[in-house]
Short mmCIF file of C-alpha atoms in Angstrom, two decimals:
data_model
loop_
_atom_site.label_atom_id
_atom_site.label_comp_id
_atom_site.label_asym_id
_atom_site.label_seq_id
_atom_site.Cartn_x
_atom_site.Cartn_y
_atom_site.Cartn_z
CA UNK A 23 95.88 128.62 111.08
CA UNK A 24 94.23 125.53 112.43
CA UNK A 25 91.84 122.72 111.81
CA UNK A 26 89.89 121.98 114.96
CA UNK A 27 88.68 118.48 115.68
CA UNK A 28 84.96 118.22 116.35
CA UNK A 29 84.63 117.49 120.09
CA UNK A 30 83.18 114.14 121.08
CA UNK A 31 80.80 114.44 124.00
CA UNK A 32 80.30 110.74 124.70
CA UNK A 33 82.37 107.61 124.87
CA UNK A 34 79.92 105.98 122.47
CA UNK A 35 80.56 108.59 119.80
CA UNK A 36 84.29 108.23 120.22
CA UNK A 37 84.14 104.45 120.14
CA UNK A 38 82.09 104.57 116.98
CA UNK A 39 84.69 106.77 115.31
CA UNK A 40 87.50 104.36 116.18
CA UNK A 41 85.51 101.36 114.97
CA UNK A 42 84.18 102.91 111.79
CA UNK A 43 86.06 102.51 108.48
CA UNK A 44 89.14 104.70 108.51
CA UNK A 45 88.95 105.39 112.25
CA UNK A 46 92.49 104.02 112.37
CA UNK A 47 95.07 105.00 109.75
CA UNK A 48 98.23 102.94 109.27
CA UNK A 49 100.97 104.87 107.44
CA UNK A 50 104.04 103.40 105.74
CA UNK A 51 106.90 105.70 104.76
CA UNK A 52 109.57 103.47 103.23
CA UNK A 53 110.25 99.73 103.31
CA UNK A 54 113.19 99.11 100.97
CA UNK A 55 110.95 99.62 97.96
CA UNK A 56 108.69 96.72 98.95
CA UNK A 57 104.94 96.77 99.44
CA UNK A 58 104.94 97.50 103.19
CA UNK A 59 104.47 94.43 105.33
CA UNK A 60 104.83 96.61 108.43
CA UNK A 61 101.37 98.07 107.83
CA UNK A 62 99.81 95.01 106.18
CA UNK A 63 100.42 92.91 109.30
CA UNK A 64 99.02 95.38 111.86
CA UNK A 65 96.02 95.85 109.57
CA UNK A 66 95.35 92.11 109.80
CA UNK A 67 95.67 92.12 113.60
CA UNK A 68 93.21 95.02 113.82
CA UNK A 69 90.74 93.54 111.34
CA UNK A 70 90.69 90.31 113.33
CA UNK A 71 89.39 92.36 116.28
CA UNK A 72 86.68 94.13 114.31
CA UNK A 73 88.48 97.34 113.34
CA UNK A 74 88.52 98.61 109.77
CA UNK A 75 91.77 100.56 109.38
CA UNK A 76 92.75 102.59 106.34
CA UNK A 77 96.27 102.26 104.87
CA UNK A 78 98.54 104.85 103.29
CA UNK A 79 102.02 104.38 101.80
CA UNK A 80 103.56 107.81 101.29
CA UNK A 81 106.55 106.30 99.47
CA UNK A 82 104.36 105.70 96.41
CA UNK A 83 101.21 107.75 96.97
CA UNK A 84 100.55 111.32 98.12
CA UNK A 85 99.79 112.37 101.67
CA UNK A 86 96.01 112.11 102.09
CA UNK A 87 94.63 114.88 104.31
CA UNK A 88 91.12 113.44 104.22
CA UNK A 89 92.28 110.11 105.61
CA UNK A 90 94.06 111.97 108.43
CA UNK A 91 90.96 114.03 109.22
CA UNK A 92 88.81 110.89 109.44
CA UNK A 93 91.21 108.91 111.63
CA UNK A 94 91.22 108.89 115.41
CA UNK A 95 94.41 106.82 115.62
CA UNK A 96 97.27 107.24 113.16
CA UNK A 97 100.09 104.68 113.41
CA UNK A 98 103.24 105.44 111.43
CA UNK A 99 105.53 102.54 110.57
CA UNK A 100 109.25 103.35 110.94
CA UNK A 101 111.17 100.07 110.45
CA UNK A 102 114.37 101.82 109.35
CA UNK A 103 116.25 105.10 109.53
CA UNK A 104 115.00 106.54 106.23
CA UNK A 105 111.41 105.70 107.17
CA UNK A 106 111.81 107.42 110.54
CA UNK A 107 113.00 110.69 109.00
CA UNK A 108 110.13 110.61 106.54
CA UNK A 109 107.72 109.59 109.29
CA UNK A 110 108.46 112.65 111.39
CA UNK A 111 107.57 114.87 108.43
CA UNK A 112 104.35 112.91 107.92
CA UNK A 113 103.43 113.27 111.59
CA UNK A 114 104.06 117.02 111.47
CA UNK A 115 101.73 117.30 108.48
CA UNK A 116 99.12 115.23 110.33
CA UNK A 117 99.43 117.60 113.28
CA UNK A 118 98.88 120.57 110.96
CA UNK A 119 95.79 118.97 109.43
CA UNK A 120 94.41 118.02 112.85
CA UNK A 121 96.04 120.22 115.54
CA UNK A 122 94.38 118.42 118.47
CA UNK A 123 95.60 114.99 117.45
CA UNK A 124 97.21 112.62 119.94
CA UNK A 125 100.40 111.23 118.38
CA UNK A 126 102.25 107.99 119.17
CA UNK A 127 105.43 106.35 117.87
CA UNK A 128 106.37 102.71 118.26
CA UNK A 129 109.50 100.76 117.35
CA UNK A 130 113.23 100.96 117.99
CA UNK A 131 114.18 104.47 117.03
CA UNK A 132 111.34 106.33 118.71
CA UNK A 133 112.00 105.42 122.32
CA UNK A 134 115.42 106.95 122.86
CA UNK A 135 114.43 110.34 121.45
CA UNK A 136 111.31 110.77 123.59
CA UNK A 137 112.43 113.87 125.50
CA UNK A 138 113.13 115.90 122.38
CA UNK A 139 109.75 115.15 120.82
CA UNK A 140 107.82 115.36 124.07
CA UNK A 141 109.03 118.89 124.77
CA UNK A 142 107.23 120.06 121.64
CA UNK A 143 104.00 118.25 120.84
CA UNK A 144 103.72 114.79 122.37
CA UNK A 145 101.76 113.65 125.40
CA UNK A 146 103.14 110.19 126.20
CA UNK A 147 105.55 107.40 125.34
CA UNK A 148 103.72 104.38 123.88
CA UNK A 149 100.76 105.84 125.61
CA UNK A 150 97.49 104.18 124.89
CA UNK A 151 96.40 107.56 126.17
CA UNK A 152 93.14 108.54 124.55
CA UNK A 153 91.84 111.97 123.67
CA UNK A 154 88.66 112.60 121.78
CA UNK A 155 90.93 113.65 118.93
CA UNK A 156 93.39 111.90 116.70
CA UNK A 157 96.06 109.68 118.26
CA UNK A 158 99.18 109.15 116.14
CA UNK A 159 101.32 106.08 116.89
CA UNK A 160 104.78 105.27 115.52
CA UNK A 161 106.05 101.70 115.45
CA UNK A 162 108.99 99.71 114.08
CA UNK A 163 112.65 99.27 115.03
CA UNK A 164 113.66 102.89 114.57
CA UNK A 165 110.66 104.22 116.47
CA UNK A 166 111.78 102.60 119.72
CA UNK A 167 115.38 103.78 119.43
CA UNK A 168 114.30 107.38 118.93
CA UNK A 169 111.38 107.68 121.34
CA UNK A 170 112.66 110.74 123.18
CA UNK A 171 112.91 112.81 120.01
CA UNK A 172 109.60 111.59 118.62
CA UNK A 173 107.66 112.20 121.82
CA UNK A 174 108.99 115.71 122.26
CA UNK A 175 108.07 116.64 118.68
CA UNK A 176 105.16 114.74 117.17
CA UNK A 177 104.39 111.50 119.01
CA UNK A 178 101.97 110.50 121.73
CA UNK A 179 102.90 106.82 121.89
CA UNK A 180 105.83 104.58 121.00
CA UNK A 181 105.57 100.82 120.56
CA UNK A 182 108.61 98.57 120.19
CA UNK A 183 109.36 94.96 119.33
CA UNK A 184 106.48 92.61 118.53
CA UNK A 185 104.01 95.46 118.76
CA UNK A 186 101.07 94.36 116.60
CA UNK A 187 98.84 93.22 119.48
CA UNK A 188 99.89 96.27 121.51
CA UNK A 189 98.56 98.41 118.67
CA UNK A 190 95.23 96.58 118.98
CA UNK A 191 95.26 97.25 122.70
CA UNK A 192 96.02 100.90 122.03
CA UNK A 193 92.93 101.08 119.81
CA UNK A 194 90.89 99.48 122.59
CA UNK A 195 92.15 102.06 125.06
CA UNK A 196 90.94 104.77 122.73
CA UNK A 197 87.46 103.29 123.15
CA UNK A 198 87.49 103.52 126.94
CA UNK A 199 85.97 106.37 128.88
CA UNK A 200 88.26 108.83 130.60
CA UNK A 201 87.54 109.23 134.28
CA UNK A 202 86.82 112.58 135.90
CA UNK A 203 90.50 113.11 136.64
CA UNK A 204 91.47 112.53 133.05
CA UNK A 205 93.01 109.10 133.64
CA UNK A 206 93.48 106.94 130.59
CA UNK A 207 94.24 103.31 129.82
CA UNK A 208 97.74 102.10 129.19
CA UNK A 209 98.80 99.60 126.53
CA UNK A 210 101.37 96.84 127.09
CA UNK A 211 104.91 98.08 126.57
CA UNK A 212 103.77 101.65 127.18
CA UNK A 213 105.19 104.16 129.60
CA UNK A 214 103.84 107.52 130.62
CA UNK A 215 105.50 110.92 130.56
CA UNK A 216 105.55 112.99 133.72
CA UNK A 217 104.56 116.61 133.11
CA UNK A 218 106.54 116.57 129.84
CA UNK A 219 109.74 115.76 131.69
CA UNK A 220 112.11 112.96 130.77
CA UNK A 221 109.95 109.88 130.18
CA UNK A 222 111.04 106.38 131.02
CA UNK A 223 111.97 104.33 127.96
CA UNK A 224 109.21 102.13 126.56
CA UNK A 225 109.74 98.45 127.14
CA UNK A 226 110.18 96.41 123.97
CA UNK A 227 107.37 93.91 123.56
CA UNK A 228 108.85 90.45 123.05
CA UNK A 229 105.85 88.15 123.39
CA UNK A 230 105.15 85.47 120.79
CA UNK A 231 102.20 86.49 118.65
CA UNK A 232 99.41 84.60 116.91
CA UNK A 233 100.12 85.83 113.39
CA UNK A 234 97.28 86.35 110.92
CA UNK A 235 97.89 86.53 107.18
CA UNK A 236 98.90 90.13 106.33
CA UNK A 237 96.12 92.27 104.90
CA UNK A 238 97.32 93.80 101.61
CA UNK A 239 94.09 94.57 99.74
CA UNK A 240 94.22 98.34 100.43
CA UNK A 241 97.88 98.75 99.44
CA UNK A 242 98.97 100.07 96.04
CA UNK A 243 99.69 97.58 93.27
CA UNK A 244 102.99 95.69 93.26
CA UNK A 245 103.71 97.55 90.02
CA UNK A 246 104.53 100.61 92.12
CA UNK A 247 107.26 98.85 94.09
CA UNK A 248 110.72 97.38 93.50
CA UNK A 249 110.97 94.83 90.71
CA UNK A 250 113.41 91.98 90.29
CA UNK A 251 115.85 92.55 87.45
CA UNK A 252 116.76 89.24 85.80
CA UNK A 253 119.43 90.23 83.27
CA UNK A 254 117.49 93.26 82.12
CA UNK A 255 114.04 91.66 82.33
CA UNK A 256 111.94 93.33 85.04
CA UNK A 257 109.37 91.24 86.93
CA UNK A 258 107.06 92.04 89.82
CA UNK A 259 108.43 91.16 93.25
CA UNK A 260 106.71 90.55 96.58
CA UNK A 261 108.14 90.35 100.08
CA UNK A 262 107.41 88.31 103.19
CA UNK A 263 108.96 87.48 106.55
CA UNK A 264 109.38 83.96 107.87
CA UNK A 265 110.94 85.20 111.14
CA UNK A 266 111.13 88.48 113.06
CA UNK A 267 114.01 89.71 115.20
CA UNK A 268 117.50 88.16 115.19
CA UNK A 269 119.53 85.93 117.48
CA UNK A 270 122.80 87.77 116.79
CA UNK A 271 124.26 90.87 118.45
CA UNK A 272 126.18 92.71 115.74
CA UNK A 273 127.15 96.01 117.33
CA UNK A 274 126.08 98.32 114.50
CA UNK A 275 122.67 96.73 113.89
CA UNK A 276 119.47 98.39 115.23
CA UNK A 277 117.80 95.07 116.02
CA UNK A 278 119.82 93.87 119.09
CA UNK A 279 118.90 96.84 121.34
CA UNK A 280 115.24 95.87 121.01
CA UNK A 281 115.23 92.10 120.46
CA UNK A 282 118.28 91.28 122.59
CA UNK A 283 119.22 88.20 120.60
CA UNK A 284 115.69 86.80 120.25
CA UNK A 285 113.76 85.96 117.10
CA UNK A 286 110.24 84.73 116.47
CA UNK A 287 109.10 82.21 113.86
CA UNK A 288 106.10 82.99 111.67
CA UNK A 289 104.08 79.80 111.03
CA UNK A 290 104.72 78.26 107.64
CA UNK A 291 101.06 78.36 106.58
CA UNK A 292 100.95 82.13 107.25
CA UNK A 293 104.09 82.75 105.18
CA UNK A 294 102.78 80.62 102.32
CA UNK A 295 99.40 82.34 102.35
CA UNK A 296 101.10 85.73 102.14
CA UNK A 297 103.26 84.55 99.25
CA UNK A 298 100.22 83.12 97.51
CA UNK A 299 98.27 86.39 97.63
CA UNK A 300 101.20 88.32 96.17
CA UNK A 301 101.72 85.79 93.39
CA UNK A 302 98.01 86.11 92.60
CA UNK A 303 98.66 89.87 92.37
CA UNK A 304 101.37 89.26 89.75
CA UNK A 305 104.60 88.61 91.67
CA UNK A 306 107.00 86.08 90.14
CA UNK A 307 109.72 86.64 92.74
CA UNK A 308 109.64 86.82 96.54
CA UNK A 309 112.10 88.50 98.90
CA UNK A 310 112.34 86.96 102.35
CA UNK A 311 112.84 90.15 104.33
CA UNK A 312 114.01 88.41 107.52
CA UNK A 313 117.11 90.00 109.06
CA UNK A 314 118.65 86.53 108.64
CA UNK A 315 116.61 83.82 106.91
CA UNK A 316 118.92 81.15 108.33
CA UNK A 317 118.39 82.06 111.99
CA UNK A 318 116.02 79.11 111.89
CA UNK A 319 117.51 76.98 109.08
CA UNK A 320 115.03 74.12 109.36
CA UNK A 321 112.08 76.49 109.18
CA UNK A 322 113.68 78.36 106.25
CA UNK A 323 114.17 75.17 104.27
CA UNK A 324 110.64 73.96 105.03
CA UNK A 325 109.18 77.26 103.80
CA UNK A 326 111.31 77.17 100.63
CA UNK A 327 110.30 73.57 99.91
CA UNK A 328 106.61 74.37 100.38
CA UNK A 329 106.92 77.44 98.15
CA UNK A 330 108.56 75.47 95.36
CA UNK A 331 106.10 72.58 95.66
CA UNK A 332 103.11 74.88 95.23
CA UNK A 333 104.61 77.58 92.98
CA UNK A 334 107.58 76.04 91.17
CA UNK A 335 108.13 78.98 88.78
CA UNK A 336 108.49 81.55 91.59
CA UNK A 337 112.05 82.56 92.46
CA UNK A 338 113.20 84.08 95.74
CA UNK A 339 116.07 85.74 97.54
CA UNK A 340 117.06 85.98 101.18
CA UNK A 341 119.60 87.57 103.53
CA UNK A 342 121.99 85.52 105.68
CA UNK A 343 125.15 86.07 107.70
CA UNK A 344 128.47 84.83 106.35
CA UNK A 345 128.80 82.44 109.27
CA UNK A 346 125.38 80.94 108.50
CA UNK A 347 126.24 80.47 104.85
CA UNK A 348 129.29 78.50 105.94
CA UNK A 349 127.53 76.56 108.67
CA UNK A 350 124.73 75.55 106.31
CA UNK A 351 126.70 75.28 103.08
CA UNK A 352 125.37 71.76 102.63
CA UNK A 353 121.88 73.21 102.11
CA UNK A 354 122.83 75.90 99.60
CA UNK A 355 122.46 73.65 96.58
CA UNK A 356 118.95 72.65 97.62
CA UNK A 357 117.99 76.32 98.10
CA UNK A 358 119.25 76.96 94.55
CA UNK A 359 117.23 74.03 93.21
CA UNK A 360 114.16 75.39 94.99
CA UNK A 361 114.43 78.71 93.14
CA UNK A 362 116.87 80.88 95.11
CA UNK A 363 118.07 83.51 92.62
CA UNK A 364 120.49 85.35 94.89
CA UNK A 365 121.56 85.78 98.51
CA UNK A 366 122.37 89.06 100.26
CA UNK A 367 125.00 89.02 103.00
CA UNK A 368 126.15 91.90 105.20
CA UNK A 369 129.87 91.48 104.53
CA UNK A 370 130.49 95.07 105.76
CA UNK A 371 134.30 95.08 105.34
CA UNK A 372 137.32 93.08 104.19
CA UNK A 373 139.32 94.35 107.20
CA UNK A 374 139.43 91.88 110.06
CA UNK A 375 139.99 94.80 112.44
CA UNK A 376 136.76 96.48 111.38
CA UNK A 377 134.84 93.19 111.43
CA UNK A 378 136.00 92.54 115.00
CA UNK A 379 134.87 96.01 116.15
CA UNK A 380 131.44 95.38 114.60
CA UNK A 381 131.23 91.89 116.16
CA UNK A 382 130.24 90.45 112.80
CA UNK A 383 131.27 86.91 113.59
CA UNK A 384 133.26 86.38 110.37
CA UNK A 385 136.63 87.24 108.86
CA UNK A 386 137.83 88.19 105.39
CA UNK A 387 138.81 84.56 104.80
CA UNK A 388 135.31 83.45 105.83
CA UNK A 389 133.78 85.84 103.32
CA UNK A 390 135.91 84.41 100.51
CA UNK A 391 134.90 80.88 101.49
CA UNK A 392 131.21 81.83 101.65
CA UNK A 393 131.45 83.40 98.20
CA UNK A 394 132.90 80.16 96.83
CA UNK A 395 130.21 78.07 98.53
CA UNK A 396 127.31 80.15 97.24
CA UNK A 397 128.70 80.26 93.71
CA UNK A 398 129.35 76.51 93.76
CA UNK A 399 125.64 76.05 94.46
CA UNK A 400 124.81 78.08 91.36
CA UNK A 401 123.52 81.15 93.22
CA UNK A 402 124.69 84.77 93.09
CA UNK A 403 125.99 86.39 96.27
CA UNK A 404 125.33 90.12 96.73
CA UNK A 405 127.51 91.51 99.55
CA UNK A 406 126.63 94.77 101.28
CA UNK A 407 129.26 97.03 102.83
CA UNK A 408 129.88 99.69 105.46
CA UNK A 409 133.14 101.09 104.04
CA UNK A 410 133.29 104.23 106.18
CA UNK A 411 133.87 103.47 109.86
CA UNK A 412 136.29 105.12 112.31
CA UNK A 413 138.64 102.12 112.02
CA UNK A 414 138.72 101.72 108.22
CA UNK A 415 141.81 103.30 106.70
CA UNK A 416 142.19 104.73 103.22
CA UNK A 417 144.23 101.65 102.37
CA UNK A 418 141.31 99.51 103.59
CA UNK A 419 138.96 101.37 101.25
CA UNK A 420 141.21 100.86 98.26
CA UNK A 421 141.67 97.20 99.25
CA UNK A 422 137.88 96.78 99.30
CA UNK A 423 137.72 97.97 95.69
CA UNK A 424 140.56 95.61 94.74
CA UNK A 425 138.68 92.76 96.47
CA UNK A 426 135.54 93.51 94.46
CA UNK A 427 137.51 93.46 91.22
CA UNK A 428 139.51 90.32 92.07
CA UNK A 429 136.38 88.35 92.97
CA UNK A 430 134.36 89.61 89.99
CA UNK A 431 131.72 91.28 92.13
CA UNK A 432 131.31 94.59 90.30
CA UNK A 433 127.90 93.71 88.89
CA UNK A 434 126.83 92.09 92.16
CA UNK A 435 127.14 95.30 94.20
CA UNK A 436 124.92 98.36 93.93
CA UNK A 437 127.30 101.36 93.82
CA UNK A 438 125.54 103.03 96.76
CA UNK A 439 127.22 100.37 98.91
CA UNK A 440 130.60 102.06 98.38
CA UNK A 441 129.26 105.20 100.08
CA UNK A 442 127.71 103.76 103.23
CA UNK A 443 128.86 105.46 106.44
CA UNK A 444 128.49 103.78 109.82
CA UNK A 445 125.21 104.87 111.43
CA UNK A 446 125.24 105.05 115.24
CA UNK A 447 121.64 105.54 116.40
CA UNK A 448 120.52 106.06 119.99
CA UNK A 449 120.67 102.75 121.84
CA UNK A 450 123.27 101.28 119.51
CA UNK A 451 125.54 98.65 121.06
CA UNK A 452 128.42 100.69 119.64
CA UNK A 453 127.80 103.30 122.34
CA UNK A 454 129.12 100.75 124.83
CA UNK A 455 132.25 100.07 122.77
CA UNK A 456 135.56 101.43 123.99
CA UNK A 457 136.82 101.31 120.42
CA UNK A 458 134.04 103.69 119.32
CA UNK A 459 134.28 106.16 122.20
CA UNK A 460 137.31 108.19 121.00
CA UNK A 461 135.53 109.11 117.75
CA UNK A 462 132.02 109.69 119.06
CA UNK A 463 130.46 113.16 118.91
CA UNK A 464 127.09 114.51 120.04
CA UNK A 465 123.67 113.12 119.26
CA UNK A 466 122.09 114.85 116.27
CA UNK A 467 118.55 114.41 117.55
CA UNK A 468 116.64 115.61 114.53
CA UNK A 469 118.64 113.26 112.28
CA UNK A 470 118.55 110.30 114.72
CA UNK A 471 122.25 109.46 114.92
CA UNK A 472 125.44 110.22 116.84
CA UNK A 473 127.98 112.17 114.86
CA UNK A 474 131.44 110.65 114.63
CA UNK A 475 134.59 111.98 113.00
CA UNK A 476 137.13 109.88 111.14
CA UNK A 477 140.70 110.35 112.38
CA UNK A 478 141.89 110.73 108.77
CA UNK A 479 140.48 113.88 107.09
CA UNK A 480 141.03 112.25 103.71
CA UNK A 481 138.44 109.61 104.56
CA UNK A 482 135.94 112.29 105.58
CA UNK A 483 136.38 114.04 102.24
CA UNK A 484 136.27 110.78 100.31
CA UNK A 485 133.01 109.76 102.00
CA UNK A 486 131.34 112.97 100.83
CA UNK A 487 132.78 112.72 97.35
CA UNK A 488 131.70 109.10 96.88
CA UNK A 489 128.19 109.80 98.21
CA UNK A 490 127.75 112.62 95.70
CA UNK A 491 129.15 110.51 92.86
CA UNK A 492 126.92 107.48 93.43
CA UNK A 493 123.81 109.63 93.78
CA UNK A 494 124.54 111.27 90.42
CA UNK A 495 125.38 107.92 88.84
CA UNK A 496 122.14 106.35 90.07
CA UNK A 497 120.15 109.25 88.66
CA UNK A 498 121.88 108.81 85.29
CA UNK A 499 121.50 104.98 85.40
CA UNK A 500 125.20 104.67 84.78
CA UNK A 501 126.75 101.28 84.10
CA UNK A 502 128.10 99.81 87.36
CA UNK A 503 131.59 99.34 85.97
CA UNK A 504 131.75 103.01 84.94
CA UNK A 505 130.72 104.06 88.45
CA UNK A 506 133.22 101.64 89.97
CA UNK A 507 136.04 103.13 87.89
CA UNK A 508 135.11 106.66 88.93
CA UNK A 509 135.03 105.68 92.61
CA UNK A 510 138.44 104.04 92.34
CA UNK A 511 139.86 107.19 90.72
CA UNK A 512 138.58 109.18 93.72
CA UNK A 513 140.17 106.74 96.17
CA UNK A 514 143.50 106.72 94.30
CA UNK A 515 143.52 110.51 94.18
CA UNK A 516 142.79 110.72 97.91
CA UNK A 517 145.81 108.46 98.54
CA UNK A 518 148.03 110.43 96.18
CA UNK A 519 148.49 107.31 94.07
CA UNK A 520 148.77 107.06 90.32
CA UNK A 521 145.31 106.42 88.82
CA UNK A 522 144.83 102.95 87.44
CA UNK A 523 143.50 102.12 84.00
CA UNK A 524 139.74 101.74 83.75
CA UNK A 525 138.28 98.26 83.87
CA UNK A 526 136.15 97.29 80.92
CA UNK A 527 133.29 94.81 80.89
CA UNK A 528 131.25 93.87 77.82
CA UNK A 529 128.10 96.03 77.65
CA UNK A 530 125.99 93.01 76.67
CA UNK A 531 127.25 90.83 79.53
CA UNK A 532 124.94 88.67 81.65
CA UNK A 533 124.45 90.29 85.04
CA UNK A 534 123.38 88.62 88.29
CA UNK A 535 119.76 89.14 89.38
CA UNK A 536 118.99 92.04 91.67
CA UNK A 537 116.16 94.13 93.04
CA UNK A 538 115.70 97.56 91.50
CA UNK A 539 115.74 99.29 94.92
CA UNK A 540 119.36 99.47 96.13
CA UNK A 541 118.95 101.40 99.41
CA UNK A 542 118.81 99.42 102.60
CA UNK A 543 118.61 101.63 105.70
#
């Protein structure tokens, strides 16, 4: 079986194919249910330099073999773990459609899995290496962290960090003639494999960029993506970023290994222009997808003020650390007045022991205080959790459920949050933690994480049981309080405790606003 690429005999012919419409294909796999900014932004960078890329979002539209056949460079966006796993499958299909393609990954999770991928189908790490055939590039946080795997399987190049301009440079390299010895250009942040041996890790690109307004015209309608649910009323939602990276070093987060505590501000006029084009497309709500909107609190407030001044009916949400919510509690009321409908915070645990091991920078008492502050401002707080870690006991899990009940958070938490298990990807800061080492198993390369085993077998069984329960409940669109009761019965049974009476909440109750896509990794 095979689909041969037509050979290109001249540099001019190859250059024309890269420059022509669809000569570059940007592929999104999953972006939390949002219209994918991680392909809209690179598209804008490329268009500014005269390229005319095609876009494909396989989370809402089918794999397009014709687009793959036309493209000389395919760049697959992998900003998170789910996207990476889907992206590998997409790249394998692209390889089948065009067997001579040159494949590249860029972003966090690609880099550290380079050897595994390279031993199978890849030619380089973040290569900029140009064949006369298709070149597939992966980019995003999880691409960089998994480069060894990606390069040994399906990738030719891996780009990490602020990689948009590097992608443009990669396209330029594909236009350059190869010399008689087969030498090829090399993009910034790229490193080269040596005879398919262990490649050096790609360097994250951490230069400040000149951001254009994201190019969204080729993407599917916002109707195909997550909506905002305002007490049962569904409205179209857009998403933007006002900053990229993060200044914090939480040990379980995939961002610190690439950004190292740095973040980059997107100019206010660019953010507002991106919001404007999505509102014109029907959005009445905007998610600020920054890892922490309050990393730059002055910038965040200026953007929110400008949004409300121009589009006063548009609501928004953002994510912020507990410590930032406390530090900037004096601004929470203004954010609410400007249209903030809810705030997401990575609470992770109510165990101070677990929080210390994750280097979260807050305590259980801080979380309670932040909850009070946000509610006092008239905004809903939606905590996210990582209940299953090596240090969380069965008592901790049951205490988490009691905490949710006591603080009336049942409707503010998507049930999937009760099933989240600590993910330890290649490059994770947890690999340097002495507290993690006793529980750490081997790297599962084709799943992009290190296996770890909980010291209490009951917690291992409970994790599997809860994961199965919440998946079934989500499929059935079960009421959150019903799912909560079922999870608590599982936890009580695991502890050998007497089951407690079910909680009841009025079926017609007012619920806090939320997005309809609950997954987050």
